[in-house]
C-alpha positions as a LaTeX table, in Angstrom:
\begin{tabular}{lrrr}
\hline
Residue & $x$ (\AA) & $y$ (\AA) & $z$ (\AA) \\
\hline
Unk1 & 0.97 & $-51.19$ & 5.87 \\
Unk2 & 2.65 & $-54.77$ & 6.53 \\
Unk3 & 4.15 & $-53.87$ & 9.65 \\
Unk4 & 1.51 & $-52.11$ & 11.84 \\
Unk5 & 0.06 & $-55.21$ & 13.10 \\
Unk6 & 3.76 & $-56.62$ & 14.05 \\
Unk7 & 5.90 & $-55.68$ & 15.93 \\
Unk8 & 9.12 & $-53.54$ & 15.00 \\
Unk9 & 11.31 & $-56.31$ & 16.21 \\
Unk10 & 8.98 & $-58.93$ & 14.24 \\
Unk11 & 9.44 & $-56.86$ & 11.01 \\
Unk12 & 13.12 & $-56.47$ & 11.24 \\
Unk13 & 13.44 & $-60.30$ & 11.53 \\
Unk14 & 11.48 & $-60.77$ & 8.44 \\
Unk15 & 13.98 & $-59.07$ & 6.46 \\
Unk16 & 16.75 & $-61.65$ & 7.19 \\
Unk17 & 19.06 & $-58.51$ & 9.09 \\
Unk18 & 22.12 & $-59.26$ & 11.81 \\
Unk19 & 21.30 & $-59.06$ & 15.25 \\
Unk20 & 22.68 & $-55.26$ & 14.87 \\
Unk21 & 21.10 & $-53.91$ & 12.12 \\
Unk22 & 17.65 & $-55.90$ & 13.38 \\
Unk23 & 18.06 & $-53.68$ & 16.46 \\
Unk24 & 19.04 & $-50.25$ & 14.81 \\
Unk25 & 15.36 & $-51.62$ & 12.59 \\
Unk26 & 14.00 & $-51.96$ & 15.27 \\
Unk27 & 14.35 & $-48.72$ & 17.12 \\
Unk28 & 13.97 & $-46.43$ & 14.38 \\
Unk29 & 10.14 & $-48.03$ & 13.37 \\
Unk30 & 9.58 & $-47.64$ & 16.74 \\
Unk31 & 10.56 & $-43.92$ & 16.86 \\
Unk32 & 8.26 & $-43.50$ & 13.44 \\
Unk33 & 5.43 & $-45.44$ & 14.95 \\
Unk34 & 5.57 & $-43.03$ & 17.88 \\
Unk35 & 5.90 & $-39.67$ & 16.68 \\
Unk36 & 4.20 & $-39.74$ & 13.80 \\
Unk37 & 1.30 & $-37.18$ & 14.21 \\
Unk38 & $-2.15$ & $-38.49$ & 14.34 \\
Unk39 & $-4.99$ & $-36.55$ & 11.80 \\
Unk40 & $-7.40$ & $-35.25$ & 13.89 \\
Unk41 & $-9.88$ & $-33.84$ & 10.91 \\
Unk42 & $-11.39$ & $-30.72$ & 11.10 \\
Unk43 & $-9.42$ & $-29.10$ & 8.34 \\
Unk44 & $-6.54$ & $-26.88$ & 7.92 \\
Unk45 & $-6.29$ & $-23.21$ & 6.90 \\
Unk46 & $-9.06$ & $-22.63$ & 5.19 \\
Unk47 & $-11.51$ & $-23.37$ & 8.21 \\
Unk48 & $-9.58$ & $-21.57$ & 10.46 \\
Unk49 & $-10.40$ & $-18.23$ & 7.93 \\
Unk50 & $-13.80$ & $-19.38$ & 8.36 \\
Unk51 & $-17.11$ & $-17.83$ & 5.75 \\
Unk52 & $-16.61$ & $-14.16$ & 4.45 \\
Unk53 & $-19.73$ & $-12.69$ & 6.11 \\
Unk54 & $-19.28$ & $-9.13$ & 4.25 \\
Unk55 & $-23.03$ & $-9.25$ & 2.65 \\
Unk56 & $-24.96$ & $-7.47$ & 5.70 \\
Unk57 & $-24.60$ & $-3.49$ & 6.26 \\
Unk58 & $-22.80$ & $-1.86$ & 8.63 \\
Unk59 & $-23.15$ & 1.23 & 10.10 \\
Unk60 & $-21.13$ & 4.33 & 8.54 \\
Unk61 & $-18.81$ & 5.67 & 10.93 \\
Unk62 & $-17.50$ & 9.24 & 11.06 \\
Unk63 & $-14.77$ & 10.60 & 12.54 \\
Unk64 & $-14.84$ & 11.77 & 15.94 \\
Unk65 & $-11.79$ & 14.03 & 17.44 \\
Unk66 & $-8.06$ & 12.74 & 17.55 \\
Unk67 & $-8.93$ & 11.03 & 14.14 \\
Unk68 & $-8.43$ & 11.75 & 10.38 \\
Unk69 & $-9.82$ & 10.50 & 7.20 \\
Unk70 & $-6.67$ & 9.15 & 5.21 \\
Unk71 & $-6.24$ & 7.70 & 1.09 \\
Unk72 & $-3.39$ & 5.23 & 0.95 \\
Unk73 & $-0.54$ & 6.06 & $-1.27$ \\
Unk74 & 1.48 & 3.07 & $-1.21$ \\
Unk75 & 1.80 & 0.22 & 0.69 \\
Unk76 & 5.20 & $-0.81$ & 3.17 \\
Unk77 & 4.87 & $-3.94$ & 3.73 \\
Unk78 & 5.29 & $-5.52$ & 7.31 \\
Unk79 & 1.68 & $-3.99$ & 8.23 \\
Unk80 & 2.71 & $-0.50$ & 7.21 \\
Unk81 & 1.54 & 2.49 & 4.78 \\
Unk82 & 2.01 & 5.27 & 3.87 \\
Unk83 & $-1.25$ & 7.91 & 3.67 \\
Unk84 & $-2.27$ & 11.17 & 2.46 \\
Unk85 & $-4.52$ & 12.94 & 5.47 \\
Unk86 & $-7.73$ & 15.12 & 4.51 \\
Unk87 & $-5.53$ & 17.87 & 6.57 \\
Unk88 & $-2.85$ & 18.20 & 3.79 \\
Unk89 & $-0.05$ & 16.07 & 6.42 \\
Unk90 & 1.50 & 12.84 & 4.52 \\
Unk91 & 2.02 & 10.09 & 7.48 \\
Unk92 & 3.11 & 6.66 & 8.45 \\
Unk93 & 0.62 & 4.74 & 9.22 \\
Unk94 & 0.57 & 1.01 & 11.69 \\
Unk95 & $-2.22$ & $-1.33$ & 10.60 \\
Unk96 & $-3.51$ & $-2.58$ & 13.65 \\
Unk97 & $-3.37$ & $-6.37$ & 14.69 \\
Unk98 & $-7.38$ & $-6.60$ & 14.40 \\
Unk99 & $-7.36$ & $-5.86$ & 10.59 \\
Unk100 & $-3.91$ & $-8.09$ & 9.69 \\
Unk101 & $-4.55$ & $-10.71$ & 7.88 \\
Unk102 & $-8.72$ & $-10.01$ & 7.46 \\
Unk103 & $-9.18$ & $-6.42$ & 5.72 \\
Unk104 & $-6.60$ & $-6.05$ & 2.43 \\
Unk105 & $-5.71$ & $-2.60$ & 2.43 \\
Unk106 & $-4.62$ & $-1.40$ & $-0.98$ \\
Unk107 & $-3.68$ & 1.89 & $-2.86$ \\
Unk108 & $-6.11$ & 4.37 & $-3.21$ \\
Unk109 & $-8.40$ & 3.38 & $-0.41$ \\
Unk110 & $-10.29$ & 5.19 & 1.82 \\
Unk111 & $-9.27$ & 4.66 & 5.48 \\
Unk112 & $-9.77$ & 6.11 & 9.40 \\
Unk113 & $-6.68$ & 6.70 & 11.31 \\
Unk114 & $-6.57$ & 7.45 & 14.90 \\
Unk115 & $-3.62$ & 10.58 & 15.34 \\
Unk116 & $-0.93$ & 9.74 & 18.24 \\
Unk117 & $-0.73$ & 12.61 & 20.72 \\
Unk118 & 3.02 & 12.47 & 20.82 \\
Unk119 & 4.43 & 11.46 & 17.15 \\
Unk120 & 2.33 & 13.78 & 14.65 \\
Unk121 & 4.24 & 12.02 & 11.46 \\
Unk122 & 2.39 & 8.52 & 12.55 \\
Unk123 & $-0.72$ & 7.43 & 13.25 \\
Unk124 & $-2.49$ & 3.99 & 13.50 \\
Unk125 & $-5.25$ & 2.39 & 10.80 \\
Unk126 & $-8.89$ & 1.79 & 12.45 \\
Unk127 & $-10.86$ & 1.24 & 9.75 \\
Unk128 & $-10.91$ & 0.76 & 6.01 \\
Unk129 & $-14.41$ & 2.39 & 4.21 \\
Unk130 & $-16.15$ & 0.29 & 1.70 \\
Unk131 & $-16.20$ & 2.15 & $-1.85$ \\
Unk132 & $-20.02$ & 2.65 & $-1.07$ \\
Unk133 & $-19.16$ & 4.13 & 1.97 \\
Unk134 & $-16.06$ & 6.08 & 0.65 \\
Unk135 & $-18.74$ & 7.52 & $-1.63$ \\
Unk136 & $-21.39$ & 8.53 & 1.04 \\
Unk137 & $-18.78$ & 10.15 & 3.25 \\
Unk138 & $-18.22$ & 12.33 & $-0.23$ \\
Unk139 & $-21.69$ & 12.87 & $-0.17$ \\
Unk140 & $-22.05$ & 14.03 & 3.60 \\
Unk141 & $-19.29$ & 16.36 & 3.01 \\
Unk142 & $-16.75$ & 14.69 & 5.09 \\
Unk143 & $-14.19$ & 14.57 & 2.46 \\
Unk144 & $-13.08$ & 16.69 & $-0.34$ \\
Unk145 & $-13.70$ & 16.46 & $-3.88$ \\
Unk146 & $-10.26$ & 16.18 & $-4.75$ \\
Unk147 & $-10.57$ & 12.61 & $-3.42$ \\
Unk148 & $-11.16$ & 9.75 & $-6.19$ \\
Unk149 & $-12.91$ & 6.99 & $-4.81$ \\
Unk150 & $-11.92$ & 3.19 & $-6.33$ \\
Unk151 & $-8.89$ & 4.33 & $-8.35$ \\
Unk152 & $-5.27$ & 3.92 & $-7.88$ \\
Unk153 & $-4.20$ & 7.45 & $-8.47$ \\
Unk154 & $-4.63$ & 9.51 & $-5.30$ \\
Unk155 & $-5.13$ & 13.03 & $-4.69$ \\
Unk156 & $-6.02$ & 14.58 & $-8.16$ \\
Unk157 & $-2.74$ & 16.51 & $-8.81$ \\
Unk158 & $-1.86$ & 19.07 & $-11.74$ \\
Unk159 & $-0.25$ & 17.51 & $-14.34$ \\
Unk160 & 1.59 & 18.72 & $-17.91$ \\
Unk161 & $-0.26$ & 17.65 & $-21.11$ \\
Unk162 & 3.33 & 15.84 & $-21.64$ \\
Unk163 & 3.96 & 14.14 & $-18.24$ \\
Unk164 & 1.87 & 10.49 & $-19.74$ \\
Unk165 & 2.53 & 10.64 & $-23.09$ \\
Unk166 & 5.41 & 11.25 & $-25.54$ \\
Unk167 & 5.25 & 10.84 & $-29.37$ \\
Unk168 & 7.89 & 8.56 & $-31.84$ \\
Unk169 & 7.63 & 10.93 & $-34.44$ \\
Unk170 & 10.04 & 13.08 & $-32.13$ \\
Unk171 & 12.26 & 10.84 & $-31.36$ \\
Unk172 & 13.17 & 11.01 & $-35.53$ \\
Unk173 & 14.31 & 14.32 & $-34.95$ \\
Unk174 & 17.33 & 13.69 & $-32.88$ \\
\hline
\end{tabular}
């Protein structure tokens, strides 16, 4: 740029300005040449996420006592959801701050909650099961068949042959 090797008063005499206005020039590239952040490298955002190291196995983990297997019903927003226990009890549920922001949770998954002692309706998200390891839990026994691992609808429920479906030809008759 022309004026980074002059100096802001230098440049503001160049354009021919009043004493004034040469001044008011003056300061303000001086202000610019000042606060104007310097680029370090590094990156941005994307470094900061850093590699998605998902590809080794980890260890299944079971629940031990003052925790629940859960399936997610829907999601809250602001780091809550709402969950269907393996005990029958629907409750709200707190993501914890580890998993924010580094393990989606979504409908229909497969999840660990750790019960509160004092609020039965809540309990806090440790840990979100892989579908493989939704599946093996299955196997074990640890949850019931009821459960549908990797789809959206939760809990298989009883439905009417007409709850999905309705036909035009009906509609004629009214």
């Amino acid at each position: 740029f022309f004026f980074s090797r002059r100096t802001p008063h230098a440049v503001a005499r160049r354009f021919f300005l009043s004493r004034s206005r040469r001044a008011s020039l003056s300061r303000r590239l001086r202000r610019l040449r000042t606060t104007m952040p310097k680029n370090k490298g590094k990156g941005g955002k994307n470094r900061r996420r850093g590699k998605n190291e998902g590809d080794e196995k980890r260890e299944l983990v079971f629940k031990e006592d003052g925790q629940e297997y859960a399936q997610v019903l829907r999601m809250l927003g602001n780091g809550r959801l709402e969950a269907q226990c393996i005990d029958g009890v629907k409750r709200l549920c707190h993501i914890r701050g580890k998993m924010r922001k580094k393990v989606w949770v979504n409908n229909g998954d497969i999840i660990l909650l750790g019960l509160r002692d004092f609020q039965d309706e809540k309990a806090d998200v440790i840990l979100k099961y892989l579908a493989d390891e939704a599946r093996s839990l299955k196997a074990y026994g640890e949850l019931p068949d009821s459960i549908r691992v990797n789809e959206t609808d939760t809990f298989e429920e009883e439905r009417d042959e007409n709850d999905d479906f309705f036909d035009f030809d009906d509609v004629e008759n009214i």
